[in-house]
Amino acid sequence: MQLDVLSVSTTLALAFLAAVLLLTIWIKANGKTAATARTLMQEAEGTISFLFEDDTLLDATPRARELLTSNGTKQSSDWENFLTLVSGRFPHLRSQLSDLAVIGTKSISPEDGQPGWMQAEYWSGLSRLTLIQDRDDPVETLDPLTAAAMEHELQTLRSIGEDSPQLIWKRDAEGVLTWANRAYIELSEQIFPIEDGGIRPWPPSDIFGDIESPAGVVPIIDMHRIDLETQADPIWFEVTSLKRGHNTIHFAIDASAVVTAREAQRNFVQTLTKTFAQLSVGLAIFDSDRRLVMFNPAIVDLTTLSPEFLVGRPTLFSFLDRLRDAQMIPEPKNYNNWRESMSELEAAAEEGNYHQAWLLPNGQTFRVTGKPHPDGAIAFLFEDISDEISLSRKFRSQIETSAAALDNLLDAVAVFSSDGSLILSNSAYRSLWGGYCEEALVGPDLPGEIRRWQKFSSSGSEWETLENMVAKGELNRAWQGLIWPEGNTKVACRYAPLPDGNHQFIFTANSSVSNVPAQTQGSDEPKSLSATA
């Protein structure tokens, strides 16, 4: 136990000694840096000197601090502020000082042609930069640097104004144009050309004569149109006017593309509106909040809803409630189920898979389609398909009647399309030649049926001839002949071409057909199909 206490005490003592040692080293190092800094600044007393450690300004003489204070530009670091301050006279100072830590001392001449230079010195991680002029008078020393900085800023601002693609001009308190940039002057001369040998006027001719000047600090933004004789389309400018003291500064941006786009959009909307107005299909578009934002006149005619109600931007459920009240929606068994079905309608329309036929109490039938639109909107299309449904029912009835009539015939009838597919047959045909699966994906075709007829017949040569005629496309005229299916009496087979290239075959069993050619009657052998064709 005593050994453990002794070990812990020893460890703590060693840690304390190490901390004291590190603190002593840090104090000595920083003390040395602080002493060096004091020495360097004492030597520079009365000059314009800056002392840096990396990017940090450690100290500066009073005249240097006064110069820094007069510089209004603030950069990300002290070093960047200093470089901005002297950039007018020493534009490449950053690269010129890159090897200062190696050389130790360096004299850099200014590039503005003025007397003086910059003395750079490096001491133990510290950099002292001193501005030296040929006179010791403070006024004479400060003026060149201040003037250079002001001239540099003035050149920057002048180049921005002159080279700007915007039109920039200034008016005084009396509204007189006192300054304009190059873009403004060039456009003024284009609108008001100078005669040959003429002198360019000043101020230039006014381009915008009806611009309102702002009364306060709030800018005025307005659109102005300029017509040029050299081009068919006008130029539109967005003019911003700012009050600055007693003067007014104007900025004009070419907004022709924006105006053209707006005009194209307006024309497109008008075209859509006219198109929607002429549609017989009712259109109702609901936004992401499910409020009606667009409808066409057909929706009024189809749903009998009043235009005043639709203009009031009802919600989707209000719209459907009003349709239910007008009996223009399938009558539900109960209201709760109806509300649930309408919620499902909205969800299905958002996914673009709502497509139903509404059977209305008044006998009409609407085809209703829901489709998603951008930004979460949905659109519903209402189409009256009552006539279409009635016509479909009529056709279906006629087809069913025709099929029933064919089934009542004793003769076997089969009709094939132009491509050889079986499209119609009666029960007598299926009894004579055997049935087939009506649910098969691929129905019987004419070559296949000929092979079936051959299979159930006692003679095959006539069927081979018929098959060759079908293959060669020579089955284009009426013919008839006799065949003997196995186990039956002779059967009269008649063929007749139908419109659109369709084919009809009629089989009459246990009968001597009167229109069979005379040479075939009473014969024990079937007549050749090719001979009777």
Short mmCIF file of C-alpha atoms in Angstrom, two decimals:
data_model
loop_
_atom_site.label_atom_id
_atom_site.label_comp_id
_atom_site.label_asym_id
_atom_site.label_seq_id
_atom_site.Cartn_x
_atom_site.Cartn_y
_atom_site.Cartn_z
CA MET A 1 0.00 0.00 0.00
CA GLN A 2 2.83 2.40 0.82
CA LEU A 3 4.53 1.50 -2.49
CA ASP A 4 1.36 2.41 -4.42
CA VAL A 5 1.13 5.78 -2.69
CA LEU A 6 4.79 6.40 -3.43
CA SER A 7 4.32 5.50 -7.13
CA VAL A 8 1.36 7.87 -7.52
CA SER A 9 3.26 10.68 -5.82
CA THR A 10 6.24 10.16 -8.12
CA THR A 11 4.01 10.25 -11.23
CA LEU A 12 2.32 13.48 -10.15
CA ALA A 13 5.66 15.08 -9.40
CA LEU A 14 7.04 14.17 -12.85
CA ALA A 15 3.90 15.51 -14.57
CA PHE A 16 4.20 18.78 -12.62
CA LEU A 17 7.85 19.16 -13.58
CA ALA A 18 7.04 18.51 -17.26
CA ALA A 19 4.27 21.15 -17.20
CA VAL A 20 6.61 23.67 -15.56
CA LEU A 21 9.25 22.93 -18.19
CA LEU A 22 6.82 23.41 -21.09
CA LEU A 23 5.51 26.63 -19.58
CA THR A 24 9.06 27.94 -19.17
CA ILE A 25 9.90 27.13 -22.80
CA TRP A 26 6.68 28.81 -24.01
CA ILE A 27 7.34 31.93 -21.89
CA LYS A 28 10.91 32.16 -23.16
CA ALA A 29 9.87 31.72 -26.77
CA ASN A 30 7.03 34.22 -26.59
CA GLY A 31 9.12 36.55 -24.53
CA LYS A 32 11.77 36.46 -27.24
CA THR A 33 9.13 37.19 -29.92
CA ALA A 34 7.66 40.05 -27.90
CA ALA A 35 11.15 41.47 -27.28
CA THR A 36 11.96 41.26 -30.97
CA ALA A 37 8.70 42.98 -31.85
CA ARG A 38 9.36 45.80 -29.41
CA THR A 39 12.87 46.28 -30.73
CA LEU A 40 11.73 46.39 -34.37
CA MET A 41 8.96 48.93 -33.66
CA GLN A 42 11.25 51.14 -31.54
CA GLU A 43 13.69 51.31 -34.44
CA ALA A 44 10.84 52.27 -36.81
CA GLU A 45 9.55 55.10 -34.62
CA GLY A 46 8.53 58.08 -36.76
CA THR A 47 8.19 56.06 -40.00
CA ILE A 48 5.28 54.30 -41.71
CA SER A 49 5.98 50.74 -40.57
CA PHE A 50 3.84 47.58 -40.27
CA LEU A 51 4.86 44.51 -38.26
CA PHE A 52 3.33 41.18 -39.34
CA GLU A 53 3.45 37.64 -38.05
CA ASP A 54 2.14 35.61 -40.97
CA ASP A 55 -1.23 37.28 -41.84
CA THR A 56 -1.67 38.99 -38.48
CA LEU A 57 -0.71 42.61 -37.87
CA LEU A 58 1.16 42.62 -34.53
CA ASP A 59 1.91 46.33 -34.41
CA ALA A 60 2.12 49.49 -36.49
CA THR A 61 3.50 52.98 -36.01
CA PRO A 62 1.02 55.83 -35.44
CA ARG A 63 1.41 57.14 -38.97
CA ALA A 64 0.86 53.60 -40.34
CA ARG A 65 -2.28 53.11 -38.24
CA GLU A 66 -3.60 56.47 -39.43
CA LEU A 67 -3.15 55.30 -43.00
CA LEU A 68 -4.93 51.99 -42.29
CA THR A 69 -7.82 53.87 -40.67
CA SER A 70 -8.25 56.07 -43.76
CA ASN A 71 -8.60 52.95 -45.94
CA GLY A 72 -12.28 52.06 -45.98
CA THR A 73 -11.82 48.64 -47.62
CA LYS A 74 -12.00 45.67 -45.22
CA GLN A 75 -10.67 42.32 -46.39
CA SER A 76 -10.59 38.87 -44.80
CA SER A 77 -7.27 39.44 -42.95
CA ASP A 78 -4.86 42.16 -41.86
CA TRP A 79 -2.45 41.13 -44.60
CA GLU A 80 -5.12 41.49 -47.31
CA ASN A 81 -6.09 44.92 -45.96
CA PHE A 82 -2.45 46.01 -46.18
CA LEU A 83 -2.04 44.70 -49.75
CA THR A 84 -5.22 46.52 -50.81
CA LEU A 85 -3.95 49.73 -49.24
CA VAL A 86 -0.65 49.75 -51.15
CA SER A 87 -1.86 48.07 -54.36
CA GLY A 88 -2.00 51.41 -56.16
CA ARG A 89 1.78 51.83 -55.90
CA PHE A 90 2.91 48.22 -55.39
CA PRO A 91 0.47 46.01 -57.41
CA HIS A 92 2.78 42.94 -57.32
CA LEU A 93 3.82 43.14 -53.70
CA ARG A 94 2.40 39.72 -52.82
CA SER A 95 4.71 37.86 -55.19
CA GLN A 96 7.62 40.19 -54.56
CA LEU A 97 7.58 39.30 -50.84
CA SER A 98 7.25 35.53 -51.36
CA ASP A 99 11.01 34.97 -50.80
CA LEU A 100 11.47 37.48 -47.94
CA ALA A 101 11.96 34.74 -45.33
CA VAL A 102 14.92 33.40 -47.36
CA ILE A 103 16.57 36.69 -48.33
CA GLY A 104 15.95 38.49 -45.04
CA THR A 105 15.76 42.04 -46.41
CA LYS A 106 14.48 43.54 -49.61
CA SER A 107 13.85 46.97 -51.21
CA ILE A 108 10.89 47.24 -53.60
CA SER A 109 10.37 50.22 -55.89
CA PRO A 110 6.85 51.51 -56.66
CA GLU A 111 5.38 51.15 -60.16
CA ASP A 112 3.63 54.52 -60.33
CA GLY A 113 6.80 56.49 -61.12
CA GLN A 114 6.67 58.41 -57.83
CA PRO A 115 9.73 58.68 -55.55
CA GLY A 116 10.25 56.35 -52.59
CA TRP A 117 10.29 52.60 -52.02
CA MET A 118 9.24 49.87 -49.57
CA GLN A 119 11.80 48.36 -47.24
CA ALA A 120 10.96 44.75 -46.21
CA GLU A 121 12.80 42.93 -43.38
CA TYR A 122 12.37 39.48 -41.84
CA TRP A 123 13.35 38.77 -38.20
CA SER A 124 12.61 35.51 -36.35
CA GLY A 125 9.22 34.93 -37.98
CA LEU A 126 8.29 38.62 -38.00
CA SER A 127 8.07 40.83 -41.09
CA ARG A 128 8.55 44.59 -40.90
CA LEU A 129 7.40 46.58 -43.92
CA THR A 130 8.36 50.27 -44.04
CA LEU A 131 7.20 52.84 -46.59
CA ILE A 132 10.05 55.30 -47.31
CA GLN A 133 9.75 58.56 -49.24
CA ASP A 134 12.42 61.05 -50.31
CA ARG A 135 11.06 63.64 -47.84
CA ASP A 136 10.40 63.35 -44.15
CA ASP A 137 7.47 65.75 -44.10
CA PRO A 138 4.37 63.75 -43.08
CA VAL A 139 2.18 65.52 -45.61
CA GLU A 140 4.60 64.81 -48.43
CA THR A 141 4.94 61.21 -47.22
CA LEU A 142 1.24 60.39 -46.94
CA ASP A 143 -0.07 62.18 -50.01
CA PRO A 144 1.50 59.96 -52.73
CA LEU A 145 0.22 56.75 -51.16
CA THR A 146 -3.22 58.18 -50.43
CA ALA A 147 -3.42 59.68 -53.89
CA ALA A 148 -2.34 56.38 -55.45
CA ALA A 149 -5.00 54.47 -53.52
CA MET A 150 -7.65 57.01 -54.49
CA GLU A 151 -6.56 56.95 -58.12
CA HIS A 152 -6.64 53.16 -58.16
CA GLU A 153 -10.18 53.09 -56.76
CA LEU A 154 -11.25 55.82 -59.17
CA GLN A 155 -9.91 53.87 -62.16
CA THR A 156 -11.74 50.76 -60.99
CA LEU A 157 -15.04 52.58 -60.63
CA ARG A 158 -14.55 54.39 -63.94
CA SER A 159 -13.85 51.14 -65.80
CA ILE A 160 -16.90 49.50 -64.24
CA GLY A 161 -19.12 52.34 -65.35
CA GLU A 162 -17.65 52.71 -68.83
CA ASP A 163 -17.44 49.00 -69.68
CA SER A 164 -20.81 48.03 -68.23
CA PRO A 165 -23.30 46.66 -70.82
CA GLN A 166 -26.02 48.47 -68.88
CA LEU A 167 -27.00 52.00 -69.74
CA ILE A 168 -25.92 54.23 -66.83
CA TRP A 169 -26.43 57.97 -66.63
CA LYS A 170 -26.77 60.71 -64.00
CA ARG A 171 -28.97 63.78 -63.74
CA ASP A 172 -28.56 66.74 -61.41
CA ALA A 173 -31.23 68.35 -59.24
CA GLU A 174 -32.56 70.25 -62.27
CA GLY A 175 -32.90 67.05 -64.31
CA VAL A 176 -29.95 67.89 -66.59
CA LEU A 177 -27.91 64.91 -67.80
CA THR A 178 -24.41 65.40 -66.38
CA TRP A 179 -22.76 62.01 -67.02
CA ALA A 180 -23.38 58.89 -69.12
CA ASN A 181 -21.39 55.73 -69.82
CA ARG A 182 -20.30 54.42 -73.19
CA ALA A 183 -23.33 52.14 -73.69
CA TYR A 184 -25.72 55.06 -73.18
CA ILE A 185 -23.79 57.33 -75.57
CA GLU A 186 -23.61 54.66 -78.30
CA LEU A 187 -27.35 53.99 -78.14
CA SER A 188 -28.06 57.74 -78.15
CA GLU A 189 -25.99 58.16 -81.30
CA GLN A 190 -27.78 55.19 -82.88
CA ILE A 191 -31.18 56.76 -82.22
CA PHE A 192 -30.07 60.31 -83.00
CA PRO A 193 -27.28 59.85 -85.59
CA ILE A 194 -24.70 62.60 -86.07
CA GLU A 195 -24.39 64.05 -89.55
CA ASP A 196 -21.16 63.54 -91.46
CA GLY A 197 -18.55 65.92 -90.12
CA GLY A 198 -20.75 66.83 -87.18
CA ILE A 199 -19.51 67.23 -83.64
CA ARG A 200 -20.69 64.85 -80.94
CA PRO A 201 -22.97 66.87 -78.65
CA TRP A 202 -22.69 67.06 -74.92
CA PRO A 203 -24.73 66.15 -73.11
CA PRO A 204 -25.85 63.38 -75.48
CA SER A 205 -29.41 63.38 -76.74
CA ASP A 206 -31.88 62.12 -74.14
CA ILE A 207 -33.02 58.53 -74.78
CA PHE A 208 -35.59 58.32 -72.00
CA GLY A 209 -37.36 61.62 -71.61
CA ASP A 210 -40.28 60.53 -69.45
CA ILE A 211 -38.54 58.83 -66.54
CA GLU A 212 -39.89 59.64 -63.11
CA SER A 213 -37.31 60.68 -60.50
CA PRO A 214 -37.62 59.09 -57.05
CA ALA A 215 -38.56 61.42 -54.21
CA GLY A 216 -36.94 59.30 -51.48
CA VAL A 217 -34.47 56.50 -51.00
CA VAL A 218 -36.81 53.89 -52.47
CA PRO A 219 -35.83 53.22 -56.11
CA ILE A 220 -38.33 53.40 -58.97
CA ILE A 221 -38.34 50.50 -61.46
CA ASP A 222 -40.23 50.88 -64.72
CA MET A 223 -40.32 49.48 -68.26
CA HIS A 224 -39.62 51.72 -71.27
CA ARG A 225 -39.84 51.04 -74.99
CA ILE A 226 -37.38 52.32 -77.59
CA ASP A 227 -38.20 52.12 -81.32
CA LEU A 228 -35.33 52.03 -83.79
CA GLU A 229 -35.62 52.68 -87.51
CA THR A 230 -32.93 50.09 -88.23
CA GLN A 231 -34.88 47.17 -86.79
CA ALA A 232 -38.48 46.06 -86.83
CA ASP A 233 -38.82 44.98 -83.21
CA PRO A 234 -38.64 47.55 -80.41
CA ILE A 235 -36.14 47.39 -77.55
CA TRP A 236 -37.52 47.19 -74.03
CA PHE A 237 -35.49 48.46 -71.07
CA GLU A 238 -36.04 47.96 -67.37
CA VAL A 239 -34.97 51.29 -65.86
CA THR A 240 -34.02 51.60 -62.17
CA SER A 241 -33.78 55.15 -60.77
CA LEU A 242 -31.94 55.86 -57.49
CA LYS A 243 -31.76 59.11 -55.51
CA ARG A 244 -28.20 59.96 -54.41
CA GLY A 245 -27.99 63.34 -52.67
CA HIS A 246 -29.28 65.96 -55.08
CA ASN A 247 -28.54 63.75 -58.09
CA THR A 248 -30.39 60.83 -59.61
CA ILE A 249 -28.61 57.79 -61.07
CA HIS A 250 -30.39 55.64 -63.64
CA PHE A 251 -29.61 52.06 -64.72
CA ALA A 252 -31.26 50.53 -67.80
CA ILE A 253 -31.13 46.78 -68.56
CA ASP A 254 -32.16 45.35 -71.92
CA ALA A 255 -35.35 43.41 -71.10
CA SER A 256 -36.46 42.65 -74.67
CA ALA A 257 -36.04 38.91 -74.19
CA VAL A 258 -38.16 39.00 -71.03
CA VAL A 259 -40.90 41.04 -72.72
CA THR A 260 -40.85 38.73 -75.74
CA ALA A 261 -41.12 35.67 -73.49
CA ARG A 262 -44.03 37.22 -71.61
CA GLU A 263 -45.78 38.08 -74.87
CA ALA A 264 -45.24 34.55 -76.17
CA GLN A 265 -46.60 33.14 -72.91
CA ARG A 266 -49.62 35.45 -73.10
CA ASN A 267 -50.31 34.41 -76.71
CA PHE A 268 -49.89 30.76 -75.78
CA VAL A 269 -52.36 31.09 -72.92
CA GLN A 270 -54.83 32.87 -75.20
CA THR A 271 -54.45 30.12 -77.79
CA LEU A 272 -55.04 27.47 -75.14
CA THR A 273 -58.05 29.37 -73.86
CA LYS A 274 -59.57 29.55 -77.34
CA THR A 275 -58.81 25.88 -77.92
CA PHE A 276 -60.34 24.85 -74.60
CA ALA A 277 -63.38 26.99 -75.31
CA GLN A 278 -64.04 25.08 -78.54
CA LEU A 279 -63.63 21.62 -77.04
CA SER A 280 -66.69 19.48 -76.55
CA VAL A 281 -64.87 17.70 -73.72
CA GLY A 282 -65.28 19.35 -70.32
CA LEU A 283 -62.03 20.36 -68.63
CA ALA A 284 -61.58 21.18 -64.94
CA ILE A 285 -58.10 21.78 -63.44
CA PHE A 286 -57.55 21.87 -59.67
CA ASP A 287 -54.32 23.23 -58.15
CA SER A 288 -52.25 21.62 -55.39
CA ASP A 289 -54.71 23.00 -52.82
CA ARG A 290 -57.50 21.28 -54.79
CA ARG A 291 -59.18 24.51 -55.84
CA LEU A 292 -60.59 24.98 -59.31
CA VAL A 293 -58.23 27.24 -61.27
CA MET A 294 -59.34 26.61 -64.86
CA PHE A 295 -62.40 25.31 -66.68
CA ASN A 296 -63.86 25.59 -70.16
CA PRO A 297 -67.45 26.33 -71.28
CA ALA A 298 -68.07 22.65 -72.05
CA ILE A 299 -67.92 21.84 -68.34
CA VAL A 300 -70.86 24.19 -67.80
CA ASP A 301 -72.88 22.52 -70.57
CA LEU A 302 -72.12 18.98 -69.42
CA THR A 303 -72.50 19.36 -65.66
CA THR A 304 -75.22 22.10 -65.61
CA LEU A 305 -73.19 23.87 -62.89
CA SER A 306 -73.50 27.65 -62.89
CA PRO A 307 -70.54 29.75 -64.10
CA GLU A 308 -70.81 31.86 -60.92
CA PHE A 309 -70.13 28.77 -58.80
CA LEU A 310 -67.17 27.72 -60.94
CA VAL A 311 -65.66 31.21 -61.02
CA GLY A 312 -65.69 31.18 -57.20
CA ARG A 313 -62.87 28.58 -57.29
CA PRO A 314 -64.63 25.80 -55.37
CA THR A 315 -62.63 22.95 -53.84
CA LEU A 316 -62.65 19.54 -55.46
CA PHE A 317 -65.05 18.10 -52.89
CA SER A 318 -67.36 21.13 -53.20
CA PHE A 319 -67.33 20.60 -56.96
CA LEU A 320 -68.18 16.90 -56.57
CA ASP A 321 -70.84 17.67 -53.91
CA ARG A 322 -72.52 20.08 -56.31
CA LEU A 323 -72.39 17.44 -59.08
CA ARG A 324 -74.05 14.97 -56.72
CA ASP A 325 -76.78 17.46 -55.87
CA ALA A 326 -77.40 17.97 -59.60
CA GLN A 327 -77.54 14.17 -60.11
CA MET A 328 -74.57 14.40 -62.49
CA ILE A 329 -72.63 11.70 -60.69
CA PRO A 330 -73.38 7.98 -60.15
CA GLU A 331 -75.82 7.70 -57.25
CA PRO A 332 -74.09 5.93 -54.33
CA LYS A 333 -75.80 3.61 -51.87
CA ASN A 334 -74.77 5.79 -48.96
CA TYR A 335 -72.95 9.10 -48.47
CA ASN A 336 -70.01 7.70 -46.49
CA ASN A 337 -69.14 5.25 -49.22
CA TRP A 338 -69.43 8.07 -51.73
CA ARG A 339 -66.98 10.28 -49.83
CA GLU A 340 -64.56 7.38 -49.60
CA SER A 341 -64.85 6.74 -53.34
CA MET A 342 -64.20 10.44 -54.05
CA SER A 343 -61.03 10.28 -51.93
CA GLU A 344 -59.93 7.30 -53.98
CA LEU A 345 -60.77 9.30 -57.12
CA GLU A 346 -58.42 12.10 -56.05
CA ALA A 347 -55.61 9.67 -55.21
CA ALA A 348 -56.02 7.84 -58.53
CA ALA A 349 -56.03 11.13 -60.48
CA GLU A 350 -52.74 12.13 -58.84
CA GLU A 351 -51.20 8.92 -60.19
CA GLY A 352 -52.80 9.35 -63.61
CA ASN A 353 -54.76 6.07 -63.59
CA TYR A 354 -58.32 7.26 -63.00
CA HIS A 355 -60.49 6.32 -65.96
CA GLN A 356 -64.14 5.40 -65.42
CA ALA A 357 -67.51 5.55 -67.08
CA TRP A 358 -70.18 7.26 -64.99
CA LEU A 359 -73.72 5.95 -65.57
CA LEU A 360 -75.92 8.88 -64.56
CA PRO A 361 -79.49 8.62 -63.27
CA ASN A 362 -80.78 10.55 -66.32
CA GLY A 363 -79.48 7.88 -68.72
CA GLN A 364 -76.37 9.76 -69.82
CA THR A 365 -72.93 8.19 -69.67
CA PHE A 366 -69.81 10.24 -68.93
CA ARG A 367 -66.26 9.10 -69.50
CA VAL A 368 -64.23 10.73 -66.68
CA THR A 369 -60.43 10.79 -66.81
CA GLY A 370 -58.11 12.12 -64.11
CA LYS A 371 -54.57 13.18 -64.99
CA PRO A 372 -51.75 14.73 -62.90
CA HIS A 373 -50.50 18.22 -63.77
CA PRO A 374 -47.28 20.06 -62.77
CA ASP A 375 -46.84 21.38 -59.23
CA GLY A 376 -49.26 18.87 -57.73
CA ALA A 377 -52.32 19.96 -59.75
CA ILE A 378 -54.78 17.49 -61.25
CA ALA A 379 -57.09 17.76 -64.27
CA PHE A 380 -60.39 16.04 -64.93
CA LEU A 381 -61.84 15.47 -68.40
CA PHE A 382 -65.59 14.92 -68.76
CA GLU A 383 -66.83 13.47 -72.04
CA ASP A 384 -70.42 12.59 -72.92
CA ILE A 385 -70.26 9.12 -74.50
CA SER A 386 -73.98 8.38 -74.35
CA ASP A 387 -74.26 8.15 -78.17
CA GLU A 388 -71.15 6.00 -78.33
CA ILE A 389 -72.51 3.61 -75.70
CA SER A 390 -75.89 3.49 -77.44
CA LEU A 391 -74.24 2.76 -80.77
CA SER A 392 -72.03 0.06 -79.20
CA ARG A 393 -75.07 -1.57 -77.64
CA LYS A 394 -76.86 -1.45 -81.00
CA PHE A 395 -73.92 -3.04 -82.79
CA ARG A 396 -73.59 -5.67 -80.08
CA SER A 397 -77.28 -6.48 -80.40
CA GLN A 398 -76.99 -6.76 -84.18
CA ILE A 399 -73.97 -9.02 -83.88
CA GLU A 400 -75.70 -11.25 -81.33
CA THR A 401 -78.80 -11.40 -83.55
CA SER A 402 -76.74 -12.27 -86.62
CA ALA A 403 -74.88 -14.96 -84.70
CA ALA A 404 -78.16 -16.44 -83.43
CA ALA A 405 -79.59 -16.40 -86.95
CA LEU A 406 -76.53 -18.21 -88.33
CA ASP A 407 -76.79 -20.81 -85.58
CA ASN A 408 -80.38 -21.52 -86.66
CA LEU A 409 -79.26 -22.40 -90.21
CA LEU A 410 -78.90 -26.07 -91.20
CA ASP A 411 -76.00 -25.25 -93.51
CA ALA A 412 -72.53 -25.02 -92.01
CA VAL A 413 -71.09 -21.51 -92.51
CA ALA A 414 -67.54 -20.25 -91.90
CA VAL A 415 -66.14 -16.80 -92.72
CA PHE A 416 -62.41 -16.07 -92.88
CA SER A 417 -60.72 -12.68 -92.99
CA SER A 418 -58.38 -11.53 -95.75
CA ASP A 419 -55.39 -12.80 -93.77
CA GLY A 420 -57.03 -16.20 -93.34
CA SER A 421 -58.25 -15.94 -89.72
CA LEU A 422 -61.61 -17.50 -88.81
CA ILE A 423 -63.87 -14.61 -87.76
CA LEU A 424 -67.32 -16.20 -87.87
CA SER A 425 -68.84 -19.69 -87.76
CA ASN A 426 -72.15 -21.23 -86.75
CA SER A 427 -73.07 -24.27 -84.69
CA ALA A 428 -73.71 -26.40 -87.81
CA TYR A 429 -70.12 -25.80 -88.94
CA ARG A 430 -68.74 -26.79 -85.56
CA SER A 431 -70.93 -29.94 -85.53
CA LEU A 432 -69.82 -30.95 -89.03
CA TRP A 433 -66.10 -30.34 -88.70
CA GLY A 434 -65.55 -30.49 -84.97
CA GLY A 435 -65.34 -27.69 -82.43
CA TYR A 436 -62.36 -25.59 -81.32
CA CYS A 437 -61.40 -23.75 -78.18
CA GLU A 438 -62.77 -20.21 -78.40
CA GLU A 439 -60.51 -19.08 -75.54
CA ALA A 440 -57.32 -19.94 -77.43
CA LEU A 441 -54.91 -17.02 -77.92
CA VAL A 442 -54.63 -17.81 -81.64
CA GLY A 443 -57.85 -18.82 -83.48
CA PRO A 444 -58.13 -21.18 -86.48
CA ASP A 445 -56.86 -19.97 -89.85
CA LEU A 446 -57.91 -20.99 -93.37
CA PRO A 447 -54.93 -23.26 -94.18
CA GLY A 448 -55.36 -25.01 -90.85
CA GLU A 449 -59.11 -25.48 -91.41
CA ILE A 450 -58.48 -26.89 -94.90
CA ARG A 451 -56.19 -29.47 -93.34
CA ARG A 452 -58.98 -30.30 -90.82
CA TRP A 453 -61.49 -30.68 -93.65
CA GLN A 454 -59.02 -32.97 -95.43
CA LYS A 455 -58.55 -35.01 -92.25
CA PHE A 456 -62.28 -35.74 -91.93
CA SER A 457 -62.81 -36.39 -95.69
CA SER A 458 -62.34 -39.54 -97.68
CA SER A 459 -60.55 -37.80 -100.54
CA GLY A 460 -57.62 -35.41 -100.18
CA SER A 461 -56.73 -34.27 -103.69
CA GLU A 462 -59.41 -31.57 -103.83
CA TRP A 463 -58.31 -30.10 -100.51
CA GLU A 464 -54.70 -29.98 -101.71
CA THR A 465 -55.85 -28.05 -104.77
CA LEU A 466 -57.82 -25.66 -102.56
CA GLU A 467 -54.82 -25.20 -100.25
CA ASN A 468 -52.59 -24.35 -103.23
CA MET A 469 -55.13 -21.81 -104.46
CA VAL A 470 -55.14 -20.12 -101.03
CA ALA A 471 -51.35 -20.09 -100.88
CA LYS A 472 -51.10 -18.49 -104.36
CA GLY A 473 -53.83 -15.93 -103.64
CA GLU A 474 -56.00 -17.31 -106.49
CA LEU A 475 -59.08 -17.75 -104.29
CA ASN A 476 -60.92 -14.77 -105.77
CA ARG A 477 -63.95 -16.20 -107.60
CA ALA A 478 -66.97 -18.31 -106.59
CA TRP A 479 -66.87 -22.06 -107.01
CA GLN A 480 -68.60 -25.19 -105.71
CA GLY A 481 -68.01 -28.90 -105.50
CA LEU A 482 -68.95 -32.17 -103.76
CA ILE A 483 -67.05 -33.92 -100.99
CA TRP A 484 -67.61 -37.02 -98.89
CA PRO A 485 -66.79 -36.63 -95.20
CA GLU A 486 -66.19 -39.99 -93.56
CA GLY A 487 -69.33 -41.63 -92.21
CA ASN A 488 -71.63 -39.10 -93.91
CA THR A 489 -73.33 -38.70 -97.23
CA LYS A 490 -71.95 -36.31 -99.78
CA VAL A 491 -71.69 -32.64 -98.86
CA ALA A 492 -71.92 -29.69 -101.23
CA CYS A 493 -69.15 -27.14 -100.58
CA ARG A 494 -69.64 -23.61 -101.89
CA TYR A 495 -67.18 -20.72 -101.76
CA ALA A 496 -67.94 -17.03 -102.31
CA PRO A 497 -65.56 -14.07 -101.99
CA LEU A 498 -66.70 -11.31 -99.65
CA PRO A 499 -65.82 -7.58 -99.50
CA ASP A 500 -62.40 -6.51 -98.16
CA GLY A 501 -60.83 -9.80 -99.21
CA ASN A 502 -62.85 -11.97 -96.80
CA HIS A 503 -63.83 -15.58 -97.64
CA GLN A 504 -67.09 -17.50 -97.05
CA PHE A 505 -67.50 -21.30 -97.10
CA ILE A 506 -70.93 -23.01 -96.94
CA PHE A 507 -71.31 -26.76 -96.45
CA THR A 508 -74.72 -28.40 -97.21
CA ALA A 509 -74.92 -32.01 -96.02
CA ASN A 510 -77.22 -34.86 -97.24
CA SER A 511 -78.46 -32.86 -100.24
CA SER A 512 -77.99 -32.65 -103.98
CA VAL A 513 -77.64 -28.96 -104.54
CA SER A 514 -79.42 -27.66 -107.61
CA ASN A 515 -76.75 -25.15 -108.55
CA VAL A 516 -74.00 -27.75 -108.63
CA PRO A 517 -72.81 -28.02 -112.26
CA ALA A 518 -74.70 -30.67 -114.29
CA GLN A 519 -71.62 -32.74 -114.99
CA THR A 520 -71.15 -33.27 -111.24
CA GLN A 521 -74.74 -34.43 -110.54
CA GLY A 522 -75.11 -38.19 -110.32
CA SER A 523 -71.35 -38.69 -110.43
CA ASP A 524 -69.83 -41.04 -107.92
CA GLU A 525 -66.61 -38.98 -107.75
CA PRO A 526 -66.27 -35.39 -106.52
CA LYS A 527 -65.79 -32.69 -109.16
CA SER A 528 -62.33 -31.10 -109.25
CA LEU A 529 -62.29 -27.73 -107.51
CA SER A 530 -59.88 -26.33 -110.06
CA ALA A 531 -62.16 -27.39 -112.87
CA THR A 532 -65.25 -25.69 -111.36
CA ALA A 533 -63.46 -22.53 -110.24
#
